XYZ file of C-alpha atoms in Angstrom:
487
model
C 248.771 111.693 25.171
C 248.698 109.271 22.253
C 249.309 110.003 18.593
C 248.567 113.755 18.800
C 251.134 114.254 21.534
C 253.630 112.148 19.584
C 253.133 114.261 16.470
C 253.492 117.555 18.366
C 256.627 116.356 20.129
C 258.271 115.096 16.944
C 257.252 118.107 14.872
C 258.656 120.458 17.530
C 261.900 118.478 17.512
C 262.046 118.681 13.705
C 261.420 122.456 13.680
C 264.068 123.010 16.366
C 266.522 121.118 14.156
C 265.538 123.277 11.165
C 266.137 126.441 13.186
C 269.621 125.230 14.129
C 270.336 124.174 10.548
C 269.486 127.631 9.149
C 271.587 129.325 11.843
C 274.546 127.081 10.997
C 274.123 127.722 7.258
C 274.401 131.472 7.780
C 277.814 130.966 9.384
C 279.152 129.117 6.321
C 280.561 131.123 3.425
C 281.330 128.375 0.893
C 278.309 127.170 -1.163
C 279.403 123.518 -0.892
C 279.756 123.753 2.886
C 276.303 125.353 3.169
C 274.754 122.582 1.073
C 276.155 119.928 3.420
C 274.555 121.387 6.565
C 271.820 119.036 7.749
C 269.097 119.005 10.375
C 270.784 117.187 13.294
C 267.475 115.792 14.570
C 266.673 113.802 11.407
C 268.529 110.587 12.328
C 266.993 110.450 15.794
C 263.502 111.055 14.392
C 264.001 108.469 11.666
C 265.067 105.790 14.152
C 262.084 106.452 16.401
C 259.577 106.495 13.506
C 261.180 103.427 11.918
C 260.861 101.411 15.130
C 257.168 102.233 15.473
C 256.441 101.738 11.778
C 258.065 98.296 11.648
C 256.438 97.228 14.907
C 253.005 98.196 13.586
C 253.695 96.350 10.306
C 254.638 93.132 12.131
C 251.634 93.223 14.489
C 249.085 90.486 13.902
C 246.399 92.857 12.589
C 245.735 96.571 12.051
C 243.129 96.420 14.812
C 245.710 95.162 17.279
C 247.993 98.040 16.378
C 245.121 100.480 16.993
C 244.327 98.912 20.385
C 247.915 99.440 21.522
C 247.976 103.073 20.396
C 248.278 105.617 23.188
C 248.874 103.081 25.986
C 251.680 103.229 28.543
C 253.740 100.659 30.439
C 253.917 100.465 34.227
C 257.085 102.565 34.158
C 255.212 105.369 32.415
C 256.809 104.887 28.980
C 254.566 105.089 25.955
C 253.911 101.701 24.343
C 252.155 102.998 21.217
C 253.959 101.304 18.347
C 251.762 102.589 15.493
C 251.852 105.820 13.480
C 248.769 107.823 12.593
C 248.489 109.560 9.174
C 250.043 112.789 10.493
C 253.028 111.025 12.016
C 253.448 109.128 8.743
C 253.494 112.472 6.937
C 256.265 113.676 9.264
C 258.104 110.351 8.809
C 257.912 110.876 5.022
C 259.299 114.409 5.412
C 262.259 113.091 7.439
C 262.936 110.305 4.919
C 262.854 112.760 2.002
C 265.412 115.016 3.680
C 267.606 111.948 4.234
C 267.268 111.128 0.493
C 265.360 107.866 1.073
C 262.774 108.854 -1.529
C 261.414 105.371 -2.235
C 260.492 104.709 1.392
C 259.241 108.293 1.772
C 256.811 107.792 -1.123
C 255.552 104.520 0.364
C 254.883 106.079 3.792
C 253.228 109.158 2.286
C 250.904 107.037 0.146
C 249.782 105.261 3.320
C 249.271 108.642 5.013
C 247.063 110.113 2.269
C 245.106 106.887 1.867
C 244.284 106.904 5.579
C 243.543 110.646 5.692
C 243.223 112.254 2.242
C 242.579 115.808 3.484
C 246.168 116.581 4.541
C 247.269 118.622 1.516
C 250.784 119.020 2.947
C 251.272 115.250 2.569
C 250.070 115.395 -1.039
C 252.435 118.297 -1.800
C 255.351 116.400 -0.284
C 254.425 113.381 -2.394
C 254.348 115.651 -5.466
C 257.961 116.677 -4.811
C 259.016 112.987 -5.011
C 257.473 112.328 -8.414
C 259.999 112.175 -11.262
C 257.728 111.208 -14.166
C 254.185 110.256 -15.087
C 255.155 106.568 -14.876
C 256.179 107.067 -11.234
C 252.782 108.642 -10.498
C 250.894 105.797 -12.159
C 252.681 103.240 -9.955
C 251.300 104.764 -6.750
C 248.604 102.711 -5.035
C 246.263 105.624 -4.285
C 242.616 105.298 -3.288
C 240.136 106.962 -5.624
C 239.196 110.343 -4.167
C 238.574 113.864 -5.441
C 241.771 114.999 -3.659
C 243.656 112.413 -5.719
C 242.515 114.242 -8.883
C 243.750 117.525 -7.429
C 247.056 115.815 -6.668
C 247.339 114.536 -10.266
C 246.738 118.057 -11.617
C 249.366 119.416 -9.221
C 251.912 116.738 -10.218
C 251.438 117.271 -13.951
C 251.849 121.024 -13.476
C 255.088 120.384 -11.573
C 256.429 117.906 -14.125
C 255.705 120.294 -17.029
C 255.911 117.525 -19.590
C 253.367 116.734 -22.308
C 250.674 116.235 -19.653
C 249.669 119.903 -19.843
C 246.548 119.139 -21.892
C 245.730 116.354 -19.439
C 245.986 118.912 -16.630
C 243.356 121.060 -18.350
C 241.008 118.065 -18.666
C 241.440 117.136 -14.982
C 240.946 120.745 -13.860
C 237.848 121.183 -16.058
C 236.302 118.090 -14.452
C 237.150 119.297 -10.932
C 235.844 122.822 -11.571
C 232.473 121.321 -12.529
C 232.323 119.768 -9.041
C 233.906 122.745 -7.207
C 232.962 125.780 -9.352
C 233.917 128.331 -6.656
C 237.329 126.880 -5.790
C 239.996 129.577 -6.018
C 242.698 126.901 -5.749
C 241.486 125.232 -8.947
C 241.158 128.617 -10.667
C 244.779 129.377 -9.784
C 245.882 125.942 -11.043
C 244.104 126.552 -14.352
C 245.856 129.926 -14.742
C 249.241 128.336 -13.993
C 248.564 125.573 -16.527
C 248.164 128.219 -19.246
C 251.271 129.983 -17.924
C 253.270 126.746 -18.335
C 251.929 126.484 -21.893
C 253.232 130.070 -22.433
C 249.702 131.178 -23.238
C 250.258 134.415 -21.343
C 247.139 136.235 -22.556
C 244.779 133.516 -21.315
C 246.771 133.091 -18.089
C 246.556 136.846 -17.433
C 242.783 136.802 -18.043
C 242.330 133.915 -15.597
C 244.432 135.612 -12.927
C 242.375 138.783 -13.316
C 239.181 136.758 -12.793
C 240.796 135.134 -9.756
C 241.616 138.554 -8.298
C 237.976 139.618 -8.637
C 236.851 136.369 -7.018
C 239.350 136.619 -4.143
C 240.732 140.198 -3.868
C 242.860 139.379 -0.789
C 244.580 136.372 -2.326
C 248.391 136.357 -2.475
C 249.017 132.670 -3.177
C 250.246 132.207 -6.788
C 250.130 135.980 -7.381
C 253.912 135.920 -7.815
C 253.285 133.800 -10.933
C 250.864 136.478 -12.132
C 253.611 139.072 -11.595
C 255.924 136.951 -13.793
C 253.347 137.144 -16.591
C 253.033 140.923 -16.235
C 256.840 141.170 -16.236
C 257.172 139.152 -19.456
C 254.421 141.191 -21.132
C 255.989 144.436 -19.789
C 252.695 145.577 -18.236
C 254.178 148.219 -15.916
C 250.887 149.780 -14.790
C 249.261 146.423 -13.972
C 252.386 145.201 -12.143
C 252.567 148.446 -10.142
C 248.914 148.036 -9.115
C 249.499 144.397 -8.154
C 252.532 145.361 -6.025
C 250.666 148.130 -4.171
C 247.702 145.832 -3.578
C 249.960 143.057 -2.241
C 251.570 145.483 0.242
C 248.109 146.470 1.522
C 247.136 142.814 2.015
C 250.323 141.616 3.751
C 253.762 143.093 3.213
C 255.387 140.274 5.207
C 254.553 137.528 2.745
C 257.263 136.131 0.399
C 254.815 136.436 -2.518
C 254.546 140.182 -1.862
C 258.326 140.564 -1.835
C 258.629 138.670 -5.138
C 255.943 140.820 -6.768
C 257.761 143.990 -5.678
C 261.073 142.484 -6.865
C 259.591 141.859 -10.310
C 258.284 145.432 -10.386
C 261.733 146.908 -9.716
C 263.313 144.486 -12.184
C 260.945 145.677 -14.913
C 262.002 149.254 -14.117
C 265.641 148.184 -14.521
C 266.444 148.713 -10.816
C 268.109 145.330 -10.349
C 269.821 146.128 -7.012
C 266.480 147.016 -5.408
C 264.907 143.913 -6.933
C 267.589 141.753 -5.260
C 266.840 143.409 -1.886
C 263.206 142.312 -2.103
C 264.035 138.791 -3.260
C 266.361 138.500 -0.251
C 263.515 139.671 1.988
C 261.322 136.920 0.548
C 264.025 134.380 1.404
C 264.327 135.672 4.966
C 260.600 135.012 5.322
C 260.857 131.593 3.653
C 264.373 130.226 2.932
C 262.888 127.513 0.674
C 260.877 129.899 -1.482
C 261.833 128.631 -4.933
C 260.709 131.603 -7.058
C 262.836 134.030 -5.079
C 266.050 132.036 -5.621
C 265.419 131.700 -9.370
C 264.405 135.330 -9.875
C 267.350 136.554 -7.816
C 269.612 134.501 -10.086
C 268.132 136.334 -13.099
C 268.851 139.678 -11.446
C 272.466 138.757 -10.729
C 272.876 137.778 -14.402
C 271.636 141.259 -15.361
C 274.119 142.752 -12.881
C 276.945 140.614 -14.387
C 277.536 138.970 -11.001
C 278.040 135.420 -12.268
C 279.190 133.893 -8.953
C 276.094 135.126 -7.093
C 273.834 134.045 -9.982
C 275.260 130.511 -9.905
C 274.814 130.314 -6.120
C 271.153 131.426 -6.424
C 270.357 128.972 -9.206
C 272.068 126.121 -7.328
C 269.979 126.826 -4.252
C 266.873 126.743 -6.453
C 267.690 123.309 -7.931
C 268.552 122.022 -4.454
C 265.027 122.930 -3.363
C 263.364 121.632 -6.532
C 265.452 119.690 -9.084
C 262.561 120.018 -11.553
C 262.857 123.800 -11.823
C 263.869 124.065 -15.470
C 264.258 127.855 -15.188
C 267.096 127.441 -12.690
C 268.883 124.832 -14.859
C 268.417 127.090 -17.887
C 269.731 130.058 -15.883
C 272.826 128.067 -14.895
C 273.422 127.272 -18.560
C 273.111 130.921 -19.553
C 275.455 132.009 -16.755
C 278.160 129.549 -17.784
C 277.700 130.664 -21.403
C 278.431 134.234 -20.303
C 281.557 132.898 -18.582
C 282.485 131.076 -21.843
C 282.472 127.716 -20.065
C 280.578 125.967 -22.823
C 280.895 122.369 -21.627
C 279.398 123.306 -18.268
C 276.659 125.295 -20.047
C 275.883 122.289 -22.240
C 275.368 120.052 -19.192
C 272.855 122.454 -17.642
C 271.000 123.071 -20.907
C 270.665 119.296 -21.299
C 269.097 119.165 -17.826
C 266.631 121.916 -18.795
C 265.785 120.167 -22.068
C 264.992 116.881 -20.293
C 262.589 118.713 -18.001
C 261.030 120.761 -20.812
C 261.425 118.684 -24.012
C 258.686 120.544 -25.897
C 260.110 124.051 -25.268
C 261.972 125.334 -28.357
C 263.960 127.832 -26.254
C 265.736 124.994 -24.451
C 266.690 123.276 -27.724
C 267.869 126.541 -29.298
C 270.061 127.328 -26.267
C 271.613 123.865 -26.404
C 272.109 124.170 -30.176
C 273.954 127.474 -29.807
C 276.270 125.885 -27.240
C 276.999 122.999 -29.616
C 277.824 125.568 -32.300
C 280.311 127.307 -30.026
C 281.917 123.917 -29.404
C 282.151 123.388 -33.175
C 279.673 120.483 -33.103
C 277.481 121.670 -35.966
C 275.742 118.342 -36.616
C 274.557 118.183 -32.994
C 273.527 121.833 -33.175
C 271.431 121.146 -36.278
C 269.672 118.247 -34.514
C 268.757 120.583 -31.648
C 267.451 123.288 -33.960
C 265.339 120.744 -35.830
C 263.849 119.610 -32.522
C 263.024 123.244 -31.757
C 261.465 123.719 -35.198
C 259.371 120.580 -34.691
C 258.035 122.004 -31.415
C 256.340 124.937 -33.147
C 258.951 127.581 -32.366
C 256.746 130.696 -31.970
C 259.533 133.220 -32.579
C 261.071 131.473 -35.584
C 264.497 131.418 -33.935
C 265.149 127.781 -34.865
C 264.893 128.193 -38.647
C 267.228 131.198 -38.570
C 269.745 129.259 -36.461
C 269.425 126.292 -38.857
C 270.164 128.518 -41.825
C 273.271 129.958 -40.127
C 274.464 126.520 -38.991
C 274.255 125.134 -42.542
C 275.996 128.284 -43.768
C 278.877 127.630 -41.351
C 279.014 124.029 -42.607
C 279.247 125.494 -46.135
C 276.112 123.605 -47.150
C 274.891 126.663 -49.051
C 272.022 124.937 -50.847
C 270.349 123.834 -47.567
C 271.174 127.175 -45.938
C 269.391 128.950 -48.821
C 266.274 126.809 -48.250
C 266.122 127.817 -44.579
C 266.825 131.478 -45.310
C 263.861 131.417 -47.707
C 261.775 129.991 -44.847
C 262.937 132.856 -42.630
C 261.736 135.432 -45.157
C 258.385 133.693 -45.629
C 257.840 133.525 -41.879
C 258.677 137.208 -41.382
C 256.274 138.110 -44.192
C 253.474 136.095 -42.526
C 254.225 137.763 -39.185
C 253.865 141.157 -40.840
C 257.429 142.175 -40.040
C 258.921 144.305 -42.764
C 262.539 144.715 -43.770
C 263.478 146.382 -40.475
C 264.641 143.142 -38.845
C 268.340 142.352 -38.949
C 267.730 138.670 -39.685
C 265.811 139.701 -42.834
C 268.890 141.570 -44.022
C 271.148 138.591 -43.220
C 268.843 136.253 -45.121
C 268.566 138.536 -48.158
C 272.326 139.150 -48.288
C 273.127 135.433 -48.158
C 270.484 134.628 -50.795
C 271.784 137.405 -53.062
C 275.360 136.065 -52.826
C 274.124 132.492 -53.325
C 272.169 133.517 -56.429
C 275.264 135.307 -57.743
C 277.347 132.156 -57.288
C 274.685 130.182 -59.123
C 274.594 132.740 -61.918
C 270.904 133.402 -61.233
C 270.696 137.052 -62.292
C 266.938 137.401 -61.854
C 266.836 136.240 -58.204
C 270.052 138.054 -57.371
C 268.580 141.363 -58.551
C 265.347 140.680 -56.647
C 267.173 140.141 -53.342
C 269.518 143.103 -53.923
C 266.627 145.446 -54.650
C 265.030 144.451 -51.343
C 268.330 145.113 -49.584
C 268.495 148.582 -51.138
C 265.159 149.363 -49.454
C 266.597 148.399 -46.052
C 269.538 150.803 -46.215
C 272.504 150.833 -43.856
C 275.716 148.903 -44.518
C 273.881 146.168 -46.448
C 272.851 148.772 -49.035
C 276.464 149.235 -50.130
C 276.996 145.466 -50.312
C 273.836 145.100 -52.400
C 275.042 147.790 -54.832
C 278.399 146.024 -55.157
C 276.724 142.646 -55.865
C 274.390 144.243 -58.428
C 277.329 145.897 -60.245
C 279.217 142.589 -60.335
C 276.195 140.683 -61.613
C 275.521 143.268 -64.322
C 279.172 143.204 -65.408
C 279.059 139.379 -65.559
C 275.797 139.497 -67.495
C 277.229 142.113 -69.921
C 280.423 140.060 -70.381
C 278.407 136.928 -71.105
C 276.223 138.839 -73.554
C 279.255 140.330 -75.354
C 280.899 136.909 -75.421
C 277.767 135.403 -76.957
C 277.582 138.125 -79.639
C 281.247 137.704 -80.566
C 280.669 133.967 -80.982
C 277.747 134.597 -83.365
C 279.808 136.938 -85.497
């Protein structure tokens, strides 16, 4: 009886509605129709929770509401008009699924303030946060779990708060030095910063600390995939199967392993298995979208990415994947929209700006493309893609002087990186600079660039020889002309 019985009854009703919703979704073939399928129990649960919540709010005092909790009328009907922290959590879950996010946040704040140890309520509250300003407006009681929540939110938002996440986690680890949850959060913070070496080191330490852990190990498999560590990923996959082969994390790890081997069909099978175990498992939808892109199945890729952003609209990888898919389909305006979404979520990531810039170029909007590439350059583009794209954009605009400046930057960067003349962009830069120097009548620089092109070989070698012959003929003509004038 009382609040516990109320929670169990309502949670059972909610789960029964979820079961029916998933069964109905499987019968729908159109993506739009599947997205519209809703848990039929939500309205009934909302009305019941709303009645109790409002009645408790209008009672003369909190104590009075507590006195009435769990009591029954003469007819046997429950007269409890209040909601305990767990029922408030469930009320918040219902409100979120009905898109009443403002009220959901209010109810969840009350829930965690009354009982701060329900991490599910904190995680649900995290999913409602759109920005750091939204987080700061929450009236949360000071508690160590609040600090864990802040770290979790900033990791989810993936904005400039990444360094703040590290500070919060460092402070928490001093208090809880053996917490594997905090260790995993620290590793994921470095993963979000694209510091893959440090993230891999931290995940390896976490594995030693908790050898049977599967939570967040799918993120570790993403790192091993990006770094192409086949042996380590194979070991991780075999270990995950030994621990529990019926976990979605295990299926995602195995999917990444097959993807790295180039077996994309088998990878999709395992991502689908992960989704059968947990239909809301975000990583599986996003990774399956990547696999469908590799398989040139654009329709399936779009469906996977859309399901991912339905689950978490802050998943920049899914928005970015949608943009790439529409680029492949040559639907540039659609691609631009999705790249803009990804850029808003990840404004410090040069890859997002470069992708949007390339789309602007294809639409003939070179000024907008240049703005994007400059944003990417300002965000410490680690691969130097932005300066090369800037050089080519200015070249297309026929602003050869500015293009030459950026091509010089490309060569300097490649020299600092230790990359020799084997890169194609080096050859492009040298060829443009040689032609530009020829137009300017700069024989010395033209010969310097052409000589470097001769060392590269290939088709550019013939072009370099042709430019050198022309320059020498021009120089000889000018010299002969000067001598004839003197005589």
